[in-house]
């Protein structure tokens, strides 16, 4: 309960987010009540402004058969319980590995948590952005959910991201902290 994640179109951290047909594109922000600071999770680390089709989203899961409605009973875990990780999807390539021009899943991590280094005194907190979904699929990848600690991130993709993947069918993946794939024994 010390952090909150939200979308806003105002440039709350100074990032220039103009580019949506004469107005500002929405961005994903995280507010830390302990430090009383706001950080932009979806702002491009390079400083490049977004275009309209690159706006990030943190939306509710659709209700199956609900015609686009969202569930009042279930909310996705966009934010880890400790407030150090935020998950979202965007078309905007936030890292060089994202080259597909499609929707991809990202993680923002607070400075001085996980693998994101601490900031020096007087430096603004920007956090670190990591690509979760691979950035290479010929189709969109979508955030499904995360566990409360943010150690397991579930997303769908057509990319062949696992050794067992043999075609480009949509698959549900679990990106885990300290994850990976066990070595498979080969036998005749």
Short mmCIF file of N, CA and C in Angstrom, two decimals:
data_model
loop_
_atom_site.label_atom_id
_atom_site.label_comp_id
_atom_site.label_asym_id
_atom_site.label_seq_id
_atom_site.Cartn_x
_atom_site.Cartn_y
_atom_site.Cartn_z
N UNK A 1 0.77 -1.20 0.00
CA UNK A 1 0.00 0.00 0.00
C UNK A 1 0.81 1.27 0.00
N UNK A 2 2.11 1.22 -0.26
CA UNK A 2 2.93 2.43 -0.27
C UNK A 2 3.14 2.99 -1.67
N UNK A 3 2.71 2.28 -2.71
CA UNK A 3 2.89 2.73 -4.09
C UNK A 3 1.59 2.56 -4.85
N UNK A 4 1.43 3.39 -5.88
CA UNK A 4 0.27 3.26 -6.75
C UNK A 4 0.74 3.47 -8.18
N UNK A 5 0.16 2.71 -9.10
CA UNK A 5 0.47 2.85 -10.52
C UNK A 5 -0.76 3.42 -11.21
N UNK A 6 -0.54 4.34 -12.16
CA UNK A 6 -1.65 4.98 -12.85
C UNK A 6 -1.18 5.50 -14.20
N UNK A 7 -2.16 5.81 -15.07
CA UNK A 7 -1.88 6.43 -16.36
C UNK A 7 -2.25 7.90 -16.28
N UNK A 8 -1.46 8.73 -16.97
CA UNK A 8 -1.76 10.15 -17.06
C UNK A 8 -1.18 10.70 -18.35
N UNK A 9 -1.81 11.73 -18.88
CA UNK A 9 -1.32 12.37 -20.10
C UNK A 9 -0.48 13.61 -19.80
N UNK A 10 -0.52 14.11 -18.60
CA UNK A 10 0.28 15.29 -18.24
C UNK A 10 1.74 14.88 -18.08
N UNK A 11 2.68 15.73 -18.42
CA UNK A 11 4.11 15.42 -18.29
C UNK A 11 4.56 15.56 -16.83
N UNK A 12 4.20 14.61 -16.00
CA UNK A 12 4.43 14.70 -14.56
C UNK A 12 5.90 14.64 -14.16
N UNK A 13 6.74 14.10 -15.03
CA UNK A 13 8.17 14.00 -14.70
C UNK A 13 9.03 14.81 -15.67
N UNK A 14 8.41 15.58 -16.54
CA UNK A 14 9.16 16.38 -17.50
C UNK A 14 9.40 15.69 -18.83
N UNK A 15 9.03 14.42 -18.97
CA UNK A 15 9.17 13.69 -20.23
C UNK A 15 8.21 14.29 -21.25
N UNK A 16 8.70 14.59 -22.44
CA UNK A 16 7.88 15.19 -23.50
C UNK A 16 7.05 14.09 -24.17
N UNK A 17 5.78 14.02 -23.82
CA UNK A 17 4.91 12.97 -24.35
C UNK A 17 3.89 13.50 -25.35
N UNK A 18 4.18 14.63 -25.99
CA UNK A 18 3.30 15.13 -27.05
C UNK A 18 3.46 14.23 -28.27
N UNK A 19 2.42 14.03 -29.01
CA UNK A 19 2.50 13.21 -30.21
C UNK A 19 1.23 12.47 -30.54
N UNK A 20 0.18 12.69 -29.79
CA UNK A 20 -1.09 12.01 -30.03
C UNK A 20 -2.08 12.99 -30.64
N UNK A 21 -1.96 13.21 -31.93
CA UNK A 21 -2.86 14.10 -32.67
C UNK A 21 -3.06 15.43 -31.95
N UNK A 22 -1.96 16.11 -31.69
CA UNK A 22 -2.03 17.43 -31.10
C UNK A 22 -2.19 17.46 -29.60
N UNK A 23 -2.27 16.30 -28.96
CA UNK A 23 -2.36 16.27 -27.51
C UNK A 23 -1.26 15.37 -26.96
N UNK A 24 -1.28 15.13 -25.70
CA UNK A 24 -0.25 14.31 -25.05
C UNK A 24 -0.69 12.85 -24.96
N UNK A 25 0.25 11.95 -25.19
CA UNK A 25 -0.01 10.52 -25.08
C UNK A 25 -0.01 10.11 -23.61
N UNK A 26 -0.86 9.18 -23.21
CA UNK A 26 -0.81 8.71 -21.83
C UNK A 26 0.46 7.91 -21.57
N UNK A 27 0.98 8.02 -20.37
CA UNK A 27 2.14 7.26 -19.92
C UNK A 27 1.78 6.57 -18.61
N UNK A 28 2.57 5.58 -18.23
CA UNK A 28 2.37 4.83 -17.00
C UNK A 28 3.32 5.41 -15.93
N UNK A 29 2.75 5.79 -14.79
CA UNK A 29 3.51 6.37 -13.70
C UNK A 29 3.36 5.54 -12.44
N UNK A 30 4.36 5.64 -11.56
CA UNK A 30 4.28 4.99 -10.24
C UNK A 30 4.62 6.04 -9.19
N UNK A 31 3.75 6.13 -8.18
CA UNK A 31 3.95 7.07 -7.08
C UNK A 31 4.37 6.30 -5.85
N UNK A 32 5.44 6.75 -5.20
CA UNK A 32 5.95 6.14 -3.98
C UNK A 32 5.60 7.06 -2.81
N UNK A 33 4.71 6.62 -1.93
CA UNK A 33 4.27 7.45 -0.81
C UNK A 33 5.39 7.71 0.18
N UNK A 34 6.31 6.77 0.35
CA UNK A 34 7.40 6.93 1.32
C UNK A 34 8.33 8.08 0.92
N UNK A 35 8.65 8.17 -0.38
CA UNK A 35 9.55 9.23 -0.86
C UNK A 35 8.79 10.42 -1.42
N UNK A 36 7.48 10.26 -1.62
CA UNK A 36 6.62 11.26 -2.25
C UNK A 36 7.15 11.65 -3.63
N UNK A 37 7.61 10.63 -4.38
CA UNK A 37 8.12 10.86 -5.73
C UNK A 37 7.29 10.11 -6.75
N UNK A 38 7.25 10.67 -7.95
CA UNK A 38 6.59 10.04 -9.09
C UNK A 38 7.67 9.68 -10.10
N UNK A 39 7.60 8.46 -10.61
CA UNK A 39 8.52 8.02 -11.67
C UNK A 39 7.69 7.58 -12.86
N UNK A 40 8.19 7.83 -14.06
CA UNK A 40 7.50 7.40 -15.28
C UNK A 40 8.04 6.04 -15.68
N UNK A 41 7.18 5.01 -15.58
CA UNK A 41 7.59 3.65 -15.91
C UNK A 41 7.68 3.42 -17.41
N UNK A 42 6.83 4.08 -18.20
CA UNK A 42 6.77 3.79 -19.64
C UNK A 42 7.47 4.83 -20.51
N UNK A 43 8.07 5.83 -19.91
CA UNK A 43 8.76 6.85 -20.70
C UNK A 43 10.00 6.24 -21.34
N UNK A 44 10.24 6.57 -22.58
CA UNK A 44 11.37 6.02 -23.30
C UNK A 44 12.67 6.50 -22.66
N UNK A 45 13.54 5.56 -22.24
CA UNK A 45 14.80 5.95 -21.60
C UNK A 45 15.68 6.82 -22.50
N UNK A 46 15.50 6.73 -23.81
CA UNK A 46 16.30 7.54 -24.73
C UNK A 46 15.79 8.98 -24.77
N UNK A 47 14.59 9.22 -24.26
CA UNK A 47 13.99 10.55 -24.30
C UNK A 47 13.14 10.78 -25.54
N UNK A 48 13.12 9.83 -26.48
CA UNK A 48 12.33 9.97 -27.70
C UNK A 48 10.84 10.00 -27.35
N UNK A 49 10.08 10.97 -27.87
CA UNK A 49 8.65 11.03 -27.57
C UNK A 49 7.88 9.91 -28.26
N UNK A 50 6.75 9.51 -27.69
CA UNK A 50 5.93 8.45 -28.30
C UNK A 50 5.07 8.99 -29.43
N UNK A 51 4.53 8.06 -30.22
CA UNK A 51 3.50 8.43 -31.19
C UNK A 51 2.19 7.87 -30.66
N UNK A 52 1.09 8.25 -31.28
CA UNK A 52 -0.22 7.84 -30.77
C UNK A 52 -0.35 6.32 -30.66
N UNK A 53 0.12 5.61 -31.66
CA UNK A 53 -0.05 4.16 -31.61
C UNK A 53 0.90 3.48 -30.66
N UNK A 54 1.81 4.26 -30.05
CA UNK A 54 2.77 3.69 -29.12
C UNK A 54 2.39 3.88 -27.66
N UNK A 55 1.22 4.42 -27.39
CA UNK A 55 0.82 4.67 -26.01
C UNK A 55 0.75 3.36 -25.24
N UNK A 56 1.30 3.33 -24.00
CA UNK A 56 1.26 2.11 -23.19
C UNK A 56 -0.13 1.89 -22.61
N UNK A 57 -0.36 0.67 -22.15
CA UNK A 57 -1.64 0.38 -21.51
C UNK A 57 -1.43 -0.42 -20.24
N UNK A 58 -2.27 -0.17 -19.28
CA UNK A 58 -2.39 -0.98 -18.07
C UNK A 58 -3.89 -1.18 -17.87
N UNK A 59 -4.46 -2.11 -18.60
CA UNK A 59 -5.91 -2.28 -18.60
C UNK A 59 -6.33 -3.54 -17.86
N UNK A 60 -7.62 -3.62 -17.55
CA UNK A 60 -8.17 -4.80 -16.88
C UNK A 60 -8.33 -5.94 -17.87
N UNK A 61 -8.31 -7.16 -17.35
CA UNK A 61 -8.56 -8.32 -18.20
C UNK A 61 -9.99 -8.31 -18.70
N UNK A 62 -10.23 -8.65 -19.98
CA UNK A 62 -11.60 -8.72 -20.46
C UNK A 62 -12.35 -9.89 -19.84
N UNK A 63 -13.63 -9.70 -19.66
CA UNK A 63 -14.48 -10.77 -19.17
C UNK A 63 -14.74 -11.70 -20.35
N UNK A 64 -14.48 -13.04 -20.20
CA UNK A 64 -14.75 -13.95 -21.31
C UNK A 64 -16.19 -13.82 -21.79
N UNK A 65 -16.36 -13.59 -23.08
CA UNK A 65 -17.68 -13.44 -23.66
C UNK A 65 -18.38 -12.15 -23.27
N UNK A 66 -17.62 -11.23 -22.67
CA UNK A 66 -18.22 -10.01 -22.15
C UNK A 66 -18.29 -8.87 -23.13
N UNK A 67 -17.93 -9.10 -24.40
CA UNK A 67 -18.05 -8.05 -25.40
C UNK A 67 -17.19 -6.84 -25.10
N UNK A 68 -15.97 -7.06 -24.59
CA UNK A 68 -15.07 -5.96 -24.33
C UNK A 68 -15.20 -5.36 -22.94
N UNK A 69 -16.12 -5.86 -22.13
CA UNK A 69 -16.23 -5.36 -20.75
C UNK A 69 -15.04 -5.85 -19.94
N UNK A 70 -14.81 -5.23 -18.80
CA UNK A 70 -13.73 -5.67 -17.93
C UNK A 70 -14.31 -6.24 -16.65
N UNK A 71 -13.50 -7.02 -15.96
CA UNK A 71 -13.95 -7.70 -14.76
C UNK A 71 -13.88 -6.79 -13.55
N UNK A 72 -14.95 -6.74 -12.79
CA UNK A 72 -14.97 -5.99 -11.53
C UNK A 72 -14.36 -6.84 -10.41
N UNK A 73 -14.34 -8.17 -10.57
CA UNK A 73 -13.89 -9.06 -9.52
C UNK A 73 -12.38 -9.32 -9.56
N UNK A 74 -11.76 -9.18 -10.71
CA UNK A 74 -10.35 -9.53 -10.82
C UNK A 74 -9.56 -8.37 -11.41
N UNK A 75 -8.53 -7.97 -10.74
CA UNK A 75 -7.66 -6.91 -11.22
C UNK A 75 -6.26 -7.50 -11.43
N UNK A 76 -5.65 -7.15 -12.54
CA UNK A 76 -4.30 -7.62 -12.82
C UNK A 76 -3.31 -7.00 -11.84
N UNK A 77 -2.21 -7.69 -11.64
CA UNK A 77 -1.12 -7.21 -10.80
C UNK A 77 -0.15 -6.41 -11.65
N UNK A 78 -0.46 -5.14 -11.92
CA UNK A 78 0.44 -4.29 -12.69
C UNK A 78 1.60 -3.86 -11.83
N UNK A 79 1.41 -3.88 -10.52
CA UNK A 79 2.37 -3.38 -9.55
C UNK A 79 2.65 -4.48 -8.53
N UNK A 80 3.93 -4.74 -8.27
CA UNK A 80 4.26 -5.72 -7.23
C UNK A 80 3.85 -5.15 -5.86
N UNK A 81 3.65 -6.03 -4.89
CA UNK A 81 3.20 -5.59 -3.57
C UNK A 81 4.15 -4.58 -2.93
N UNK A 82 5.44 -4.71 -3.19
CA UNK A 82 6.40 -3.77 -2.60
C UNK A 82 6.54 -2.48 -3.40
N UNK A 83 5.87 -2.40 -4.56
CA UNK A 83 5.89 -1.19 -5.37
C UNK A 83 7.15 -1.01 -6.20
N UNK A 84 8.03 -2.00 -6.21
CA UNK A 84 9.30 -1.88 -6.92
C UNK A 84 9.24 -2.28 -8.39
N UNK A 85 8.18 -2.96 -8.81
CA UNK A 85 8.06 -3.41 -10.19
C UNK A 85 6.69 -3.04 -10.75
N UNK A 86 6.68 -2.55 -12.00
CA UNK A 86 5.45 -2.22 -12.71
C UNK A 86 5.50 -2.95 -14.05
N UNK A 87 4.39 -3.54 -14.45
CA UNK A 87 4.30 -4.27 -15.72
C UNK A 87 3.29 -3.58 -16.62
N UNK A 88 3.61 -3.50 -17.90
CA UNK A 88 2.73 -2.83 -18.85
C UNK A 88 3.07 -3.30 -20.25
N UNK A 89 2.24 -2.92 -21.21
CA UNK A 89 2.50 -3.25 -22.61
C UNK A 89 2.47 -1.97 -23.43
N UNK A 90 3.29 -1.94 -24.47
CA UNK A 90 3.35 -0.77 -25.34
C UNK A 90 3.94 -1.17 -26.69
N UNK A 91 3.60 -0.40 -27.72
CA UNK A 91 4.20 -0.57 -29.04
C UNK A 91 5.53 0.19 -29.11
N UNK A 92 5.67 1.20 -28.27
CA UNK A 92 6.88 2.01 -28.30
C UNK A 92 8.10 1.16 -27.92
N UNK A 93 9.11 1.09 -28.78
CA UNK A 93 10.31 0.31 -28.45
C UNK A 93 11.13 1.05 -27.39
N UNK A 94 11.15 0.54 -26.18
CA UNK A 94 11.85 1.20 -25.08
C UNK A 94 13.28 0.70 -24.90
N UNK A 95 13.62 -0.39 -25.57
CA UNK A 95 14.99 -0.93 -25.55
C UNK A 95 15.37 -1.32 -26.98
N UNK A 96 16.66 -1.33 -27.32
CA UNK A 96 17.08 -1.64 -28.69
C UNK A 96 16.66 -3.04 -29.18
N UNK A 97 16.45 -4.00 -28.27
CA UNK A 97 16.08 -5.36 -28.68
C UNK A 97 14.65 -5.45 -29.20
N UNK A 98 13.84 -4.44 -28.93
CA UNK A 98 12.44 -4.44 -29.38
C UNK A 98 12.39 -3.85 -30.79
N UNK A 99 12.35 -4.75 -31.80
CA UNK A 99 12.43 -4.31 -33.20
C UNK A 99 11.21 -4.68 -34.02
N UNK A 100 10.19 -5.28 -33.40
CA UNK A 100 9.08 -5.81 -34.19
C UNK A 100 7.98 -4.80 -34.51
N UNK A 101 7.97 -3.63 -33.89
CA UNK A 101 6.91 -2.66 -34.16
C UNK A 101 5.54 -3.12 -33.70
N UNK A 102 5.50 -4.05 -32.77
CA UNK A 102 4.24 -4.62 -32.25
C UNK A 102 4.14 -4.35 -30.76
N UNK A 103 3.00 -4.68 -30.18
CA UNK A 103 2.81 -4.57 -28.74
C UNK A 103 3.73 -5.58 -28.05
N UNK A 104 4.48 -5.10 -27.06
CA UNK A 104 5.34 -5.97 -26.27
C UNK A 104 5.13 -5.68 -24.79
N UNK A 105 5.54 -6.63 -23.95
CA UNK A 105 5.38 -6.54 -22.50
C UNK A 105 6.69 -6.08 -21.89
N UNK A 106 6.59 -5.11 -20.98
CA UNK A 106 7.75 -4.54 -20.31
C UNK A 106 7.60 -4.59 -18.80
N UNK A 107 8.75 -4.50 -18.14
CA UNK A 107 8.81 -4.33 -16.69
C UNK A 107 9.62 -3.08 -16.40
N UNK A 108 9.11 -2.27 -15.49
CA UNK A 108 9.87 -1.14 -14.94
C UNK A 108 10.25 -1.53 -13.52
N UNK A 109 11.49 -1.28 -13.16
CA UNK A 109 11.97 -1.62 -11.83
C UNK A 109 12.52 -0.36 -11.16
N UNK A 110 12.18 -0.15 -9.92
CA UNK A 110 12.62 1.02 -9.15
C UNK A 110 14.14 0.97 -8.95
N UNK A 111 14.76 2.14 -8.96
CA UNK A 111 16.20 2.21 -8.68
C UNK A 111 16.48 1.58 -7.32
N UNK A 112 17.63 0.91 -7.23
CA UNK A 112 18.10 0.24 -6.02
C UNK A 112 17.22 -0.93 -5.60
N UNK A 113 16.60 -1.58 -6.58
CA UNK A 113 15.87 -2.82 -6.32
C UNK A 113 16.20 -3.80 -7.44
N UNK A 114 16.17 -5.08 -7.13
CA UNK A 114 16.50 -6.09 -8.15
C UNK A 114 17.85 -5.81 -8.78
N UNK A 115 17.87 -5.68 -10.11
CA UNK A 115 19.12 -5.42 -10.83
C UNK A 115 19.27 -3.96 -11.25
N UNK A 116 18.37 -3.10 -10.83
CA UNK A 116 18.43 -1.68 -11.19
C UNK A 116 19.30 -0.94 -10.18
N UNK A 117 20.36 -0.27 -10.65
CA UNK A 117 21.27 0.39 -9.71
C UNK A 117 20.64 1.57 -9.00
N UNK A 118 21.21 1.92 -7.85
CA UNK A 118 20.76 3.08 -7.08
C UNK A 118 21.14 4.36 -7.82
N UNK A 119 20.43 5.44 -7.53
CA UNK A 119 20.78 6.74 -8.09
C UNK A 119 21.64 7.49 -7.08
N UNK A 120 22.47 8.39 -7.59
CA UNK A 120 23.27 9.21 -6.69
C UNK A 120 22.44 10.37 -6.18
N UNK A 121 22.87 10.97 -5.10
CA UNK A 121 22.14 12.07 -4.47
C UNK A 121 21.87 13.19 -5.48
N UNK A 122 20.65 13.68 -5.48
CA UNK A 122 20.26 14.77 -6.38
C UNK A 122 19.84 14.33 -7.77
N UNK A 123 20.07 13.09 -8.11
CA UNK A 123 19.70 12.56 -9.42
C UNK A 123 18.25 12.09 -9.37
N UNK A 124 17.44 12.36 -10.42
CA UNK A 124 16.04 11.91 -10.38
C UNK A 124 15.95 10.40 -10.54
N UNK A 125 14.95 9.83 -9.90
CA UNK A 125 14.71 8.39 -10.04
C UNK A 125 14.05 8.14 -11.38
N UNK A 126 14.68 7.33 -12.21
CA UNK A 126 14.11 6.96 -13.50
C UNK A 126 13.76 5.48 -13.53
N UNK A 127 14.42 4.71 -12.72
CA UNK A 127 14.21 3.27 -12.73
C UNK A 127 14.84 2.64 -13.95
N UNK A 128 14.61 1.36 -14.13
CA UNK A 128 15.15 0.60 -15.26
C UNK A 128 13.99 -0.08 -15.98
N UNK A 129 14.08 -0.14 -17.30
CA UNK A 129 13.04 -0.76 -18.12
C UNK A 129 13.62 -2.03 -18.75
N UNK A 130 12.86 -3.11 -18.66
CA UNK A 130 13.28 -4.40 -19.21
C UNK A 130 12.19 -4.94 -20.13
N UNK A 131 12.59 -5.48 -21.27
CA UNK A 131 11.67 -6.12 -22.20
C UNK A 131 11.40 -7.54 -21.71
N UNK A 132 10.15 -7.89 -21.55
CA UNK A 132 9.78 -9.23 -21.07
C UNK A 132 9.45 -10.16 -22.23
N UNK A 133 8.74 -9.68 -23.24
CA UNK A 133 8.17 -10.56 -24.27
C UNK A 133 9.08 -10.85 -25.46
N UNK A 134 10.26 -10.34 -25.52
CA UNK A 134 11.19 -10.70 -26.59
C UNK A 134 11.37 -9.68 -27.68
N UNK A 135 10.31 -8.97 -28.08
CA UNK A 135 10.41 -7.92 -29.07
C UNK A 135 10.68 -8.37 -30.49
N UNK A 136 10.50 -9.66 -30.78
CA UNK A 136 10.80 -10.19 -32.11
C UNK A 136 9.61 -10.83 -32.80
N UNK A 137 8.51 -11.04 -32.10
CA UNK A 137 7.35 -11.73 -32.65
C UNK A 137 6.74 -10.95 -33.80
N UNK A 138 6.16 -11.68 -34.75
CA UNK A 138 5.46 -11.05 -35.87
C UNK A 138 4.07 -10.59 -35.47
N UNK A 139 3.67 -10.88 -34.24
CA UNK A 139 2.36 -10.51 -33.74
C UNK A 139 2.51 -9.83 -32.38
N UNK A 140 1.43 -9.27 -31.88
CA UNK A 140 1.45 -8.61 -30.59
C UNK A 140 1.63 -9.61 -29.46
N UNK A 141 2.28 -9.19 -28.39
CA UNK A 141 2.38 -9.95 -27.15
C UNK A 141 1.61 -9.17 -26.11
N UNK A 142 0.95 -9.88 -25.19
CA UNK A 142 0.09 -9.21 -24.22
C UNK A 142 0.39 -9.66 -22.80
N UNK A 143 0.37 -8.68 -21.88
CA UNK A 143 0.52 -8.95 -20.46
C UNK A 143 -0.75 -9.63 -19.97
N UNK A 144 -0.60 -10.73 -19.24
CA UNK A 144 -1.76 -11.42 -18.68
C UNK A 144 -1.88 -11.13 -17.19
N UNK A 145 -0.77 -11.29 -16.45
CA UNK A 145 -0.79 -11.04 -15.01
C UNK A 145 0.62 -11.25 -14.46
N UNK A 146 0.78 -10.98 -13.18
CA UNK A 146 2.02 -11.25 -12.47
C UNK A 146 1.64 -11.69 -11.06
N UNK A 147 2.55 -12.39 -10.40
CA UNK A 147 2.26 -12.71 -9.01
C UNK A 147 2.48 -11.47 -8.16
N UNK A 148 2.07 -11.52 -6.91
CA UNK A 148 2.09 -10.33 -6.06
C UNK A 148 3.49 -9.79 -5.80
N UNK A 149 4.51 -10.65 -5.86
CA UNK A 149 5.88 -10.21 -5.66
C UNK A 149 6.51 -9.69 -6.96
N UNK A 150 5.89 -9.99 -8.09
CA UNK A 150 6.46 -9.62 -9.38
C UNK A 150 7.55 -10.57 -9.83
N UNK A 151 7.63 -11.74 -9.22
CA UNK A 151 8.66 -12.73 -9.59
C UNK A 151 8.25 -13.62 -10.76
N UNK A 152 6.98 -13.67 -11.05
CA UNK A 152 6.44 -14.43 -12.18
C UNK A 152 5.56 -13.50 -12.99
N UNK A 153 5.89 -13.32 -14.26
CA UNK A 153 5.13 -12.47 -15.16
C UNK A 153 4.56 -13.35 -16.25
N UNK A 154 3.25 -13.34 -16.40
CA UNK A 154 2.57 -14.17 -17.38
C UNK A 154 2.16 -13.32 -18.57
N UNK A 155 2.47 -13.80 -19.76
CA UNK A 155 2.13 -13.06 -20.98
C UNK A 155 1.92 -14.04 -22.11
N UNK A 156 1.21 -13.57 -23.16
CA UNK A 156 1.00 -14.39 -24.34
C UNK A 156 1.83 -13.84 -25.48
N UNK A 157 2.29 -14.76 -26.33
CA UNK A 157 3.10 -14.37 -27.48
C UNK A 157 3.09 -15.49 -28.50
N UNK A 158 3.30 -15.12 -29.76
CA UNK A 158 3.49 -16.10 -30.82
C UNK A 158 4.97 -16.41 -31.04
N UNK A 159 5.84 -15.70 -30.35
CA UNK A 159 7.29 -15.92 -30.50
C UNK A 159 7.67 -17.29 -29.94
N UNK A 160 8.67 -17.89 -30.52
CA UNK A 160 9.19 -19.15 -30.01
C UNK A 160 10.22 -18.85 -28.92
N UNK A 161 9.74 -18.66 -27.71
CA UNK A 161 10.59 -18.23 -26.60
C UNK A 161 11.06 -19.38 -25.72
N UNK A 162 10.59 -20.57 -25.96
CA UNK A 162 10.96 -21.73 -25.15
C UNK A 162 11.43 -22.86 -26.06
N UNK A 163 12.31 -23.72 -25.57
CA UNK A 163 12.79 -24.83 -26.40
C UNK A 163 11.66 -25.73 -26.91
N UNK A 164 10.57 -25.80 -26.17
CA UNK A 164 9.45 -26.65 -26.57
C UNK A 164 8.60 -26.02 -27.66
N UNK A 165 8.75 -24.74 -27.91
CA UNK A 165 7.93 -24.04 -28.91
C UNK A 165 8.36 -24.49 -30.30
N UNK A 166 7.39 -24.94 -31.10
CA UNK A 166 7.74 -25.45 -32.43
C UNK A 166 7.06 -24.71 -33.56
N UNK A 167 6.08 -23.90 -33.26
CA UNK A 167 5.42 -23.13 -34.30
C UNK A 167 5.10 -21.75 -33.75
N UNK A 168 4.34 -20.99 -34.45
CA UNK A 168 4.02 -19.65 -33.99
C UNK A 168 2.59 -19.55 -33.47
N UNK A 169 2.14 -20.59 -32.77
CA UNK A 169 0.84 -20.54 -32.11
C UNK A 169 0.95 -19.63 -30.90
N UNK A 170 -0.16 -19.07 -30.48
CA UNK A 170 -0.15 -18.24 -29.28
C UNK A 170 0.11 -19.15 -28.09
N UNK A 171 1.07 -18.75 -27.27
CA UNK A 171 1.41 -19.52 -26.07
C UNK A 171 1.41 -18.60 -24.87
N UNK A 172 1.12 -19.17 -23.70
CA UNK A 172 1.21 -18.44 -22.44
C UNK A 172 2.59 -18.74 -21.86
N UNK A 173 3.31 -17.69 -21.52
CA UNK A 173 4.64 -17.83 -20.95
C UNK A 173 4.67 -17.30 -19.52
N UNK A 174 5.60 -17.82 -18.74
CA UNK A 174 5.86 -17.37 -17.39
C UNK A 174 7.33 -16.95 -17.34
N UNK A 175 7.58 -15.65 -17.33
CA UNK A 175 8.94 -15.14 -17.18
C UNK A 175 9.20 -15.05 -15.67
N UNK A 176 10.16 -15.84 -15.20
CA UNK A 176 10.41 -15.96 -13.76
C UNK A 176 11.74 -15.33 -13.37
N UNK A 177 11.79 -14.73 -12.19
CA UNK A 177 13.06 -14.30 -11.63
C UNK A 177 13.89 -15.55 -11.41
N UNK A 178 15.14 -15.52 -11.81
CA UNK A 178 16.04 -16.69 -11.75
C UNK A 178 15.47 -17.86 -12.52
N UNK A 179 14.70 -17.57 -13.58
CA UNK A 179 14.06 -18.60 -14.39
C UNK A 179 15.04 -19.24 -15.34
N UNK A 180 14.52 -19.70 -16.42
CA UNK A 180 15.32 -20.41 -17.40
C UNK A 180 14.66 -21.74 -17.68
N UNK A 181 15.36 -22.56 -18.41
CA UNK A 181 14.81 -23.86 -18.78
C UNK A 181 15.74 -24.95 -18.28
N UNK A 182 15.20 -26.02 -17.71
CA UNK A 182 16.06 -27.12 -17.27
C UNK A 182 16.69 -27.80 -18.48
N UNK A 183 17.90 -28.29 -18.28
CA UNK A 183 18.57 -29.03 -19.36
C UNK A 183 17.77 -30.29 -19.63
N UNK A 184 17.48 -30.53 -20.91
CA UNK A 184 16.73 -31.72 -21.27
C UNK A 184 17.69 -32.84 -21.63
N UNK A 185 17.46 -33.98 -21.04
CA UNK A 185 18.29 -35.14 -21.35
C UNK A 185 17.85 -35.71 -22.70
N UNK A 186 18.82 -35.99 -23.56
CA UNK A 186 18.48 -36.59 -24.85
C UNK A 186 18.67 -38.09 -24.75
N UNK A 187 17.74 -38.80 -25.29
CA UNK A 187 17.80 -40.26 -25.26
C UNK A 187 17.26 -40.79 -26.57
N UNK A 188 17.64 -42.00 -26.89
CA UNK A 188 17.16 -42.64 -28.11
C UNK A 188 15.75 -43.10 -27.91
#
